[in-house]
XYZ file of C-alpha atoms in Angstrom:
636
model
C 0.000 0.000 0.000
C 3.075 2.291 -0.049
C 4.196 5.005 -2.599
C 7.455 5.661 -4.481
C 9.475 8.850 -4.740
C 12.056 9.513 -7.508
C 15.588 10.805 -6.804
C 14.434 14.360 -7.518
C 11.610 13.994 -4.928
C 8.866 13.648 -7.467
C 6.305 10.878 -7.342
C 7.306 7.748 -9.141
C 5.434 4.668 -10.213
C 7.994 2.310 -8.799
C 8.581 0.838 -12.246
C 12.120 1.844 -13.527
C 11.970 2.729 -17.238
C 15.279 2.193 -19.007
C 16.266 5.103 -21.204
C 13.934 7.452 -19.279
C 14.594 7.144 -15.585
C 17.948 8.131 -14.145
C 20.376 6.747 -11.639
C 19.809 7.682 -7.972
C 17.872 6.765 -4.799
C 14.243 5.723 -5.172
C 12.265 5.773 -1.854
C 9.297 3.522 -0.896
C 7.058 4.844 1.862
C 4.192 3.016 3.720
C 1.891 5.273 5.701
C 1.303 4.548 9.494
C -2.009 4.183 11.298
C -3.365 5.543 14.534
C -1.181 3.206 16.379
C 1.923 2.435 14.192
C 4.190 5.077 12.517
C 4.965 5.090 8.740
C 7.853 3.039 7.404
C 10.350 3.675 4.457
C 12.802 1.670 2.341
C 15.101 2.681 -0.566
C 16.363 1.237 -3.855
C 19.653 2.682 -5.134
C 19.929 2.553 -8.932
C 23.495 2.661 -10.396
C 23.925 2.992 -14.270
C 27.281 2.380 -15.974
C 27.440 4.677 -19.115
C 29.989 3.783 -21.800
C 30.450 6.546 -24.466
C 30.724 5.664 -28.190
C 34.159 5.839 -29.837
C 35.124 9.249 -31.278
C 35.111 9.438 -35.118
C 36.089 12.925 -36.379
C 36.170 12.126 -40.131
C 32.797 10.802 -41.268
C 34.294 9.229 -44.408
C 37.367 7.122 -45.142
C 38.656 6.761 -48.721
C 40.504 3.817 -50.229
C 42.262 3.794 -53.679
C 42.810 0.229 -54.753
C 44.598 -1.341 -57.660
C 41.745 -3.773 -58.409
C 38.719 -5.476 -56.806
C 40.895 -8.224 -55.335
C 42.448 -5.667 -53.046
C 39.141 -4.559 -51.475
C 39.752 -3.285 -47.862
C 38.000 -4.883 -44.796
C 36.168 -3.511 -41.776
C 39.377 -3.835 -39.767
C 40.878 -1.001 -41.871
C 38.251 1.545 -40.773
C 39.747 3.825 -38.166
C 38.330 5.625 -35.100
C 39.952 8.600 -33.416
C 39.437 7.879 -29.655
C 38.768 4.623 -27.722
C 38.974 4.177 -23.916
C 41.905 2.215 -22.525
C 41.195 -1.476 -22.663
C 37.932 -0.946 -24.451
C 36.966 -2.675 -27.693
C 35.313 -1.221 -30.860
C 32.419 -3.194 -32.227
C 30.977 -2.534 -35.764
C 27.362 -2.863 -36.844
C 25.449 -2.464 -40.078
C 23.194 0.207 -38.548
C 22.641 2.255 -35.399
C 20.377 -0.299 -33.630
C 21.410 -3.694 -34.959
C 22.377 -6.283 -32.314
C 24.436 -8.288 -34.840
C 28.116 -7.402 -34.592
C 30.022 -7.485 -37.918
C 33.298 -9.424 -38.066
C 36.404 -7.314 -38.757
C 37.109 -9.410 -41.862
C 33.953 -8.062 -43.525
C 34.887 -6.596 -46.988
C 33.986 -2.910 -47.220
C 31.406 -1.809 -49.734
C 31.876 1.521 -51.575
C 29.786 4.396 -50.243
C 28.454 2.251 -47.323
C 28.132 3.590 -43.750
C 29.214 1.473 -40.783
C 28.338 2.118 -37.078
C 30.823 1.670 -34.180
C 30.163 1.140 -30.414
C 32.642 0.948 -27.512
C 32.673 -2.120 -25.206
C 34.099 -1.908 -21.650
C 35.298 -5.458 -20.567
C 35.618 -4.346 -16.939
C 31.987 -3.387 -16.523
C 30.914 -5.682 -19.309
C 28.989 -2.700 -20.623
C 28.689 -1.438 -24.233
C 27.952 2.119 -25.327
C 24.308 2.680 -26.036
C 25.199 5.295 -28.690
C 27.172 4.527 -31.835
C 29.270 6.783 -34.165
C 29.460 6.172 -37.941
C 31.926 6.227 -40.852
C 31.268 5.845 -44.561
C 33.709 3.849 -46.696
C 34.582 5.342 -50.142
C 36.395 2.943 -52.447
C 37.839 3.778 -55.915
C 39.843 1.657 -58.297
C 42.988 3.484 -59.581
C 42.299 5.176 -63.020
C 43.962 4.172 -66.310
C 44.370 6.885 -69.001
C 46.258 4.527 -71.237
C 49.588 5.198 -72.971
C 50.493 8.164 -75.208
C 49.585 8.175 -78.869
C 50.253 10.323 -81.975
C 48.590 11.516 -85.180
C 50.837 12.808 -87.998
C 49.634 13.810 -91.467
C 49.903 16.375 -94.271
C 47.594 19.342 -93.888
C 45.844 18.545 -97.148
C 45.270 14.877 -96.078
C 43.873 15.482 -92.588
C 40.720 13.513 -91.657
C 38.402 13.663 -88.660
C 39.859 11.284 -86.038
C 38.728 9.908 -82.635
C 41.836 10.566 -80.524
C 40.762 7.933 -77.911
C 41.456 5.200 -80.446
C 45.089 6.344 -80.624
C 45.742 5.695 -76.887
C 47.323 2.359 -75.864
C 46.875 -0.013 -72.883
C 43.024 -0.081 -72.827
C 42.327 3.296 -71.168
C 39.210 3.983 -69.093
C 36.424 5.449 -71.207
C 35.236 7.877 -68.509
C 37.955 10.523 -68.980
C 37.945 14.043 -70.435
C 40.048 15.739 -73.164
C 41.918 19.070 -73.146
C 42.982 20.919 -76.316
C 46.547 22.304 -76.801
C 45.400 25.755 -75.613
C 44.011 24.288 -72.351
C 40.351 24.498 -73.340
C 37.966 21.566 -73.119
C 37.866 19.303 -76.152
C 35.538 16.558 -77.353
C 38.349 14.122 -78.165
C 37.236 14.046 -81.804
C 39.875 15.798 -83.955
C 38.148 17.905 -86.660
C 40.399 18.347 -89.675
C 38.994 21.685 -90.789
C 39.157 23.476 -87.417
C 41.505 21.763 -84.942
C 45.211 22.562 -84.819
C 48.452 20.737 -84.282
C 49.649 20.239 -80.691
C 49.309 18.026 -77.630
C 45.794 16.829 -76.729
C 45.602 15.505 -73.113
C 43.303 12.700 -71.835
C 42.605 12.749 -68.058
C 40.954 9.958 -65.924
C 40.405 9.672 -62.139
C 39.378 11.403 -58.924
C 38.218 12.347 -56.493
C 39.927 9.634 -54.420
C 42.701 8.342 -56.594
C 45.294 10.620 -58.220
C 44.171 11.324 -61.839
C 46.023 9.568 -64.624
C 46.800 11.289 -67.953
C 47.926 10.310 -71.421
C 48.471 12.442 -74.539
C 48.001 12.318 -78.266
C 50.462 14.552 -80.136
C 49.025 15.835 -83.402
C 51.651 16.824 -85.974
C 50.476 18.554 -89.149
C 52.855 19.142 -92.025
C 51.856 22.555 -93.452
C 53.190 23.390 -96.872
C 52.780 27.072 -97.816
C 51.357 28.166 -101.144
C 54.121 28.949 -103.634
C 55.412 32.515 -103.742
C 54.813 34.137 -107.116
C 55.917 37.757 -107.373
C 54.754 38.149 -110.963
C 51.180 37.018 -110.424
C 49.814 39.105 -113.289
C 52.010 38.009 -116.206
C 51.353 39.247 -119.708
C 52.403 37.578 -122.947
C 52.202 38.518 -126.590
C 49.708 36.419 -128.515
C 52.253 35.435 -131.126
C 54.650 33.921 -128.552
C 52.374 30.857 -127.890
C 53.368 30.471 -124.232
C 52.296 27.432 -122.153
C 51.442 26.876 -118.482
C 54.968 25.589 -118.010
C 56.297 29.061 -118.875
C 54.703 30.572 -115.774
C 57.396 31.534 -113.277
C 57.350 30.941 -109.499
C 59.880 32.539 -107.164
C 61.481 29.203 -106.154
C 62.599 27.600 -109.381
C 63.253 24.261 -107.590
C 59.738 23.935 -106.159
C 57.423 21.145 -107.311
C 54.393 23.005 -108.673
C 50.953 21.715 -109.627
C 48.583 23.996 -111.564
C 44.782 23.948 -111.164
C 41.863 25.674 -112.867
C 40.196 26.593 -109.520
C 41.166 27.925 -106.085
C 39.915 24.736 -104.423
C 39.189 21.381 -105.947
C 39.107 21.801 -109.710
C 41.193 20.047 -112.315
C 44.942 19.718 -112.697
C 46.190 21.702 -115.707
C 48.851 20.092 -117.910
C 52.028 22.273 -118.108
C 51.938 21.907 -121.896
C 48.582 23.698 -122.089
C 48.776 26.870 -124.208
C 48.054 29.961 -122.120
C 44.977 32.079 -122.665
C 43.694 35.127 -120.838
C 42.457 33.407 -117.682
C 43.222 32.693 -114.004
C 45.225 29.679 -112.776
C 46.078 28.482 -109.246
C 49.373 26.929 -108.165
C 50.135 24.568 -105.236
C 53.550 23.213 -104.231
C 54.603 19.810 -102.880
C 57.494 19.298 -100.420
C 60.067 16.497 -100.241
C 57.750 14.433 -97.998
C 55.153 14.522 -100.757
C 52.884 16.914 -98.836
C 50.975 19.377 -101.006
C 49.953 22.887 -99.914
C 46.305 23.358 -99.051
C 46.360 26.964 -100.201
C 47.034 27.886 -103.811
C 48.482 31.072 -105.320
C 46.364 32.741 -107.971
C 47.942 33.909 -111.214
C 46.009 36.091 -113.651
C 47.321 35.571 -117.150
C 46.818 38.227 -119.825
C 47.427 37.458 -123.483
C 48.073 40.729 -125.285
C 46.392 40.758 -128.673
C 47.060 44.220 -130.135
C 45.120 45.381 -133.166
C 46.509 47.514 -135.961
C 45.881 51.209 -135.178
C 43.728 53.316 -137.494
C 44.664 56.678 -138.995
C 44.027 58.867 -142.030
C 46.073 58.399 -145.169
C 47.144 62.049 -145.183
C 47.668 64.464 -142.287
C 48.200 68.165 -142.792
C 49.764 70.534 -140.245
C 50.663 74.202 -140.076
C 54.393 74.772 -140.456
C 54.287 77.666 -137.988
C 53.192 75.322 -135.178
C 56.348 73.231 -135.634
C 54.424 69.955 -135.330
C 56.198 66.925 -133.876
C 55.644 63.178 -133.829
C 53.299 63.713 -130.853
C 50.925 65.651 -133.152
C 50.326 62.683 -135.432
C 46.863 61.212 -134.914
C 46.095 57.491 -134.740
C 43.580 55.417 -132.777
C 44.941 52.621 -130.595
C 45.837 51.723 -127.022
C 49.490 52.819 -127.138
C 50.442 54.011 -130.591
C 54.092 54.544 -131.489
C 55.470 55.869 -134.775
C 58.273 54.487 -136.926
C 60.214 55.762 -139.934
C 59.386 52.724 -142.046
C 57.134 49.683 -142.169
C 59.567 47.011 -141.007
C 62.224 48.663 -138.833
C 62.300 46.737 -135.533
C 65.826 47.692 -134.521
C 65.419 51.453 -134.120
C 63.257 52.457 -131.186
C 60.012 54.260 -131.995
C 60.467 57.911 -133.027
C 60.839 60.407 -130.176
C 57.721 62.494 -129.619
C 59.729 65.747 -129.804
C 61.086 65.159 -133.314
C 59.622 67.743 -135.740
C 57.656 66.412 -138.690
C 59.019 66.735 -142.217
C 56.976 67.898 -145.176
C 55.855 65.240 -147.682
C 57.188 62.380 -145.557
C 55.455 59.063 -144.706
C 55.362 57.821 -141.090
C 54.300 54.374 -139.862
C 52.213 53.636 -136.734
C 51.938 50.453 -134.639
C 50.092 49.655 -131.425
C 52.837 48.707 -128.949
C 52.931 47.310 -125.414
C 56.308 48.612 -124.221
C 56.240 46.550 -120.989
C 56.054 43.206 -122.739
C 57.414 44.243 -126.111
C 54.245 43.264 -127.939
C 53.344 45.000 -131.194
C 50.334 44.901 -133.485
C 50.826 42.418 -136.338
C 51.022 45.205 -138.947
C 51.687 48.941 -139.191
C 49.690 51.676 -140.911
C 51.085 54.723 -142.741
C 50.176 58.388 -143.123
C 51.649 61.073 -145.414
C 52.485 64.383 -143.731
C 52.004 67.730 -145.499
C 53.147 71.003 -143.906
C 51.419 74.203 -145.047
C 52.560 77.807 -144.570
C 51.141 81.332 -144.953
C 52.984 84.337 -146.433
C 54.189 86.767 -143.732
C 52.321 89.997 -143.002
C 53.731 93.349 -144.209
C 54.752 96.242 -141.946
C 55.750 99.350 -143.891
C 56.951 101.267 -140.849
C 58.729 99.168 -138.243
C 59.009 102.123 -135.870
C 55.482 103.224 -134.925
C 54.786 106.210 -132.695
C 51.543 106.924 -130.778
C 50.296 109.495 -128.313
C 50.254 108.000 -124.845
C 47.139 110.069 -124.145
C 45.252 108.192 -126.880
C 45.767 104.931 -124.938
C 46.652 103.042 -128.131
C 46.037 99.276 -128.248
C 47.199 96.331 -130.336
C 44.419 97.200 -132.764
C 46.180 100.542 -133.533
C 49.350 98.904 -134.875
C 49.783 99.422 -138.639
C 50.130 96.150 -140.559
C 48.962 94.730 -143.874
C 47.592 91.204 -144.123
C 44.618 88.914 -143.453
C 43.561 87.697 -140.040
C 46.475 89.398 -138.323
C 47.448 88.031 -134.904
C 49.968 89.761 -132.644
C 52.416 88.182 -130.190
C 54.637 89.647 -127.474
C 57.737 87.969 -128.920
C 58.957 86.087 -131.957
C 58.445 82.738 -130.198
C 55.486 83.400 -127.887
C 52.530 81.072 -128.485
C 49.791 82.988 -126.661
C 48.220 85.700 -128.885
C 47.725 89.224 -127.569
C 44.226 90.626 -127.203
C 43.502 93.525 -129.591
C 42.332 95.630 -126.646
C 45.647 95.277 -124.815
C 47.319 98.664 -124.286
C 50.619 99.261 -126.071
C 53.748 99.651 -123.956
C 56.371 102.286 -124.664
C 59.589 100.730 -126.045
C 57.979 97.309 -126.554
C 58.189 95.218 -129.723
C 55.201 93.354 -131.148
C 55.269 90.508 -133.665
C 52.577 89.950 -136.298
C 51.544 86.883 -138.279
C 49.082 86.548 -141.133
C 46.524 83.717 -140.935
C 44.625 81.671 -143.486
C 40.938 81.477 -142.613
C 40.496 78.199 -144.496
C 43.445 76.217 -143.122
C 43.659 78.078 -139.837
C 47.445 78.290 -140.242
C 49.630 81.233 -139.352
C 52.650 82.452 -141.239
C 55.804 80.765 -139.957
C 57.653 84.084 -140.292
C 56.708 86.916 -137.960
C 57.276 90.640 -138.617
C 58.002 93.179 -135.905
C 56.700 96.621 -134.979
C 58.633 98.702 -132.438
C 56.406 101.055 -130.436
C 57.204 104.502 -129.052
C 54.614 106.325 -126.944
C 54.823 110.136 -126.861
C 54.216 111.365 -123.332
C 53.258 115.007 -122.651
C 54.308 116.337 -119.265
C 51.800 117.960 -116.930
C 51.718 121.825 -117.164
C 53.376 123.725 -114.310
C 51.711 126.342 -112.075
C 53.850 129.268 -110.883
C 54.035 129.929 -107.163
C 50.764 131.410 -105.801
C 49.408 131.252 -109.322
C 46.056 130.083 -107.952
C 45.457 133.173 -105.769
C 43.324 136.112 -107.011
C 41.163 138.887 -105.611
C 37.478 138.595 -106.343
C 37.326 142.357 -106.898
C 39.420 141.895 -110.056
C 36.827 139.469 -111.478
C 39.510 136.968 -112.601
C 38.815 134.524 -115.473
C 40.322 131.347 -116.966
C 42.517 133.625 -119.072
C 44.006 135.126 -115.885
C 44.633 131.622 -114.489
C 46.217 130.528 -117.759
C 48.787 133.349 -117.472
C 50.146 131.611 -114.354
C 50.700 128.195 -116.075
C 53.677 127.067 -118.189
C 53.377 124.546 -121.084
C 56.387 122.230 -120.770
C 56.199 120.868 -124.310
C 55.516 124.085 -126.227
C 51.923 123.086 -126.824
C 48.520 124.622 -126.147
C 46.883 124.589 -122.726
C 43.166 123.989 -122.336
C 41.046 124.072 -119.172
C 38.220 121.827 -117.931
C 35.889 121.876 -114.966
C 36.546 118.131 -114.421
C 38.842 115.423 -115.847
C 38.625 113.327 -117.895
C 34.876 113.778 -118.430
C 34.524 117.498 -117.749
C 33.506 120.481 -119.888
C 35.936 122.613 -121.843
C 36.093 126.132 -120.325
C 36.455 129.316 -122.372
C 39.105 131.883 -121.537
C 36.392 134.312 -120.377
C 34.881 131.888 -117.848
C 34.876 133.620 -114.430
C 36.814 131.908 -111.676
C 34.851 130.721 -108.648
C 36.180 130.696 -105.085
C 37.283 127.193 -103.985
C 36.624 125.579 -107.375
C 39.185 123.194 -108.920
C 40.193 123.581 -112.569
C 42.079 121.078 -114.729
C 44.695 122.011 -117.333
C 46.156 119.775 -120.053
C 48.701 120.508 -122.737
C 48.295 119.469 -126.395
C 51.425 119.394 -128.564
C 51.626 120.032 -132.308
C 50.983 116.306 -133.008
C 47.826 116.290 -130.974
C 49.311 114.386 -128.035
C 47.847 115.421 -124.732
C 48.757 115.405 -121.084
C 47.535 112.217 -119.388
C 47.727 113.553 -115.854
C 46.199 117.086 -115.756
C 47.350 119.968 -113.628
C 44.779 120.443 -110.859
C 44.392 124.016 -109.579
C 42.056 124.980 -106.740
C 41.406 128.741 -106.944
C 41.371 131.196 -104.039
C 39.723 134.623 -104.615
C 40.627 136.057 -101.246
C 44.034 137.510 -102.070
C 42.684 141.045 -101.575
C 45.133 142.590 -99.123
C 45.460 145.673 -101.386
C 41.724 146.394 -101.176
C 39.271 147.607 -98.519
C 35.752 148.952 -98.331
C 35.007 152.530 -99.330
C 32.308 154.214 -97.230
C 30.489 157.354 -98.372
C 28.618 159.838 -96.117
C 25.446 160.283 -98.128
C 23.284 159.521 -101.188
C 20.389 161.061 -103.086
C 17.654 158.602 -104.096
C 15.955 160.919 -106.590
C 15.369 158.287 -109.226
C 17.669 159.901 -111.785
C 19.826 156.790 -111.967
C 22.778 158.408 -110.199
C 23.573 157.585 -106.575
C 20.045 156.239 -106.009
C 21.191 153.612 -103.407
C 23.647 153.742 -100.553
C 26.505 151.477 -101.875
C 29.616 150.631 -99.851
C 32.339 149.936 -102.388
C 33.973 146.422 -102.216
C 31.798 145.335 -99.249
C 29.867 142.687 -101.153
C 33.002 141.305 -102.796
C 35.253 141.209 -99.745
C 32.673 140.293 -97.121
C 30.029 138.074 -98.737
C 28.327 137.451 -95.374
C 28.038 141.104 -94.421
C 25.049 142.854 -92.873
C 24.345 146.639 -92.718
C 21.608 147.992 -90.378
C 20.184 151.522 -90.952
C 18.547 153.583 -88.114
C 16.713 156.927 -88.052
C 17.697 159.594 -85.574
C 15.251 158.209 -83.025
C 17.106 154.832 -83.126
C 14.487 152.891 -85.060
C 15.730 150.161 -87.453
C 14.371 151.044 -90.873
C 16.303 148.693 -93.236
C 18.909 145.881 -93.299
C 21.128 145.243 -96.338
C 22.925 141.874 -96.860
C 24.287 139.564 -99.518
C 20.727 138.446 -100.096
C 19.241 141.945 -100.078
C 20.034 144.992 -102.143
C 21.568 148.261 -100.974
C 19.220 150.726 -99.195
C 17.106 152.775 -101.623
C 15.879 155.422 -99.117
C 12.502 153.730 -98.407
C 11.226 152.273 -95.157
C 12.097 148.555 -95.200
C 13.158 149.015 -98.807
C 9.606 148.977 -100.233
C 7.637 151.335 -97.936
C 7.174 155.063 -97.816
C 10.007 157.462 -98.663
C 12.269 158.265 -95.778
C 12.597 162.056 -95.296
C 15.834 163.861 -96.004
C 18.128 164.078 -93.023
C 20.757 162.328 -90.993
C 20.643 158.531 -90.538
C 22.954 156.098 -88.771
C 24.210 152.674 -89.883
C 26.274 149.790 -88.481
C 28.380 147.499 -90.695
C 28.782 143.828 -89.572
C 31.588 142.236 -91.629
C 31.167 138.667 -90.336
C 34.622 137.650 -91.492
C 38.121 137.384 -90.089
C 36.853 138.603 -86.711
C 36.677 142.168 -88.016
C 34.738 144.317 -85.573
C 31.575 146.158 -86.653
C 31.852 149.913 -87.382
C 29.221 152.640 -87.034
C 28.813 155.700 -89.284
C 26.243 158.268 -90.249
C 24.995 159.489 -93.595
C 22.897 162.280 -95.000
C 19.939 161.416 -97.227
C 19.117 164.285 -99.617
C 16.094 164.628 -101.882
């Protein structure tokens, strides 16, 4: 009827549960009655705990030579085991069947280890595990090789070239280190070492290689790859020249594939391709192209007769013929003398022969054609007077030169080829050469005649010192100005109000203050001054003159002394003003350059002013001359 208490003081069923309950003192208590006290008893539970062995590496790898060398359970290792204790191996974590140490390990299989203590005869409840990894050593085989001419390469499985039965699970690496399929492709893969690798991750990888050797023969070198031949030479393919005369050459009619061309084949204008073969009988994959040109020149065409102007001094280069490269010869068959030089002058009534020639290859048209040359001339022009004189002022031109002939053309020298324009001005001291032309043939005379030109120049007239200064009071004219000018060539002087398009002035033309006049001299031959004398006139040289003031006037209408005139005032002081006042100081009239002298009337057109004394003030308005005041007497 009692109750149990666990080691921690909690109630307990009294039934010890392995794996749940713990070691310690379990107490059994029976309650007392009214007479007897309670009673207790204890059960001490002692548990011996053996830990599992320590296994730090969860896997253990084995590289074996073959299956006969498979490792056993005894070769699995643990890291820590108690002294005197024993490791036991099981197929799983709970199995009660211990595995013998002679059990052969299975690849990628996990085994579970416990620790047994012989002293306590106890075994660890927990187990640690280790997985066995087993790999047979790899075999990459033995090295192989593939050697061939570039042109004979074929697609090849490199694996078949390895010896000693290699494993088929390996991978290939190309010569540049990149991954490779192991199938050599003739068109894209290159020579070098291809590596086959097998193995891992347990065993050290094994490698073998296949060395690919490709014999590459270059295309032949042909410097003259555009040869040209004359059609009459009948050259064959065998005449084509490669740079290496000892090379073995094969000719084809295409860049790739195609047909072999027999060396005896006669060449035509076409393209051929050459390969070369080395001493090992390897032929180049690439071929060198040669473009053959067969030069078939045709006879040039020309006219039977060619006519030239003798004056032009025609040369061989002036002969006309149609062809690609026409050259001229002195006869029909001369092959020794080189073609005539282009600068050789043609001869009258001589036959020349033309051929179409290729100077690079020495080819010539099969026949030559001839032309007869005729040189025509024109009689020279006639110049009666070689020395010809003109007035420079007439601006003479080529058209003014005196010559007799038709279609005259002038040149600046006896050998000049560019004609002068008829409007070109003549130059003093220059010589000009004339030819006569034929309007039908267009030829010029081969002989030129000369005209030597002299231009008569008239010097500008000379003005004496202060010859442009006059006094307006003297009313000077062109005649007065002319007296102050000297003609340097003994000719006649004429005056203009402008030059060269001005008006001719008469000797009586009055001079005007500040105006410019132009003088030219004309000699006895009519030659004139080109550059005129320019004279700007001053009419203020009046130091010997002054105004004359009178003290009265009589405006009676008899035509004598009817206005009050101040002598020289208007001439010397064109901006003057005169104010008239009566004796009471009233302004009654003002005279000026624009208004007439006072006539004795109020304001000049009013009632008559009475006789008597009047006052006036003169304003000169020039040279800072001060005004003056006077008086006058008006009589009636």
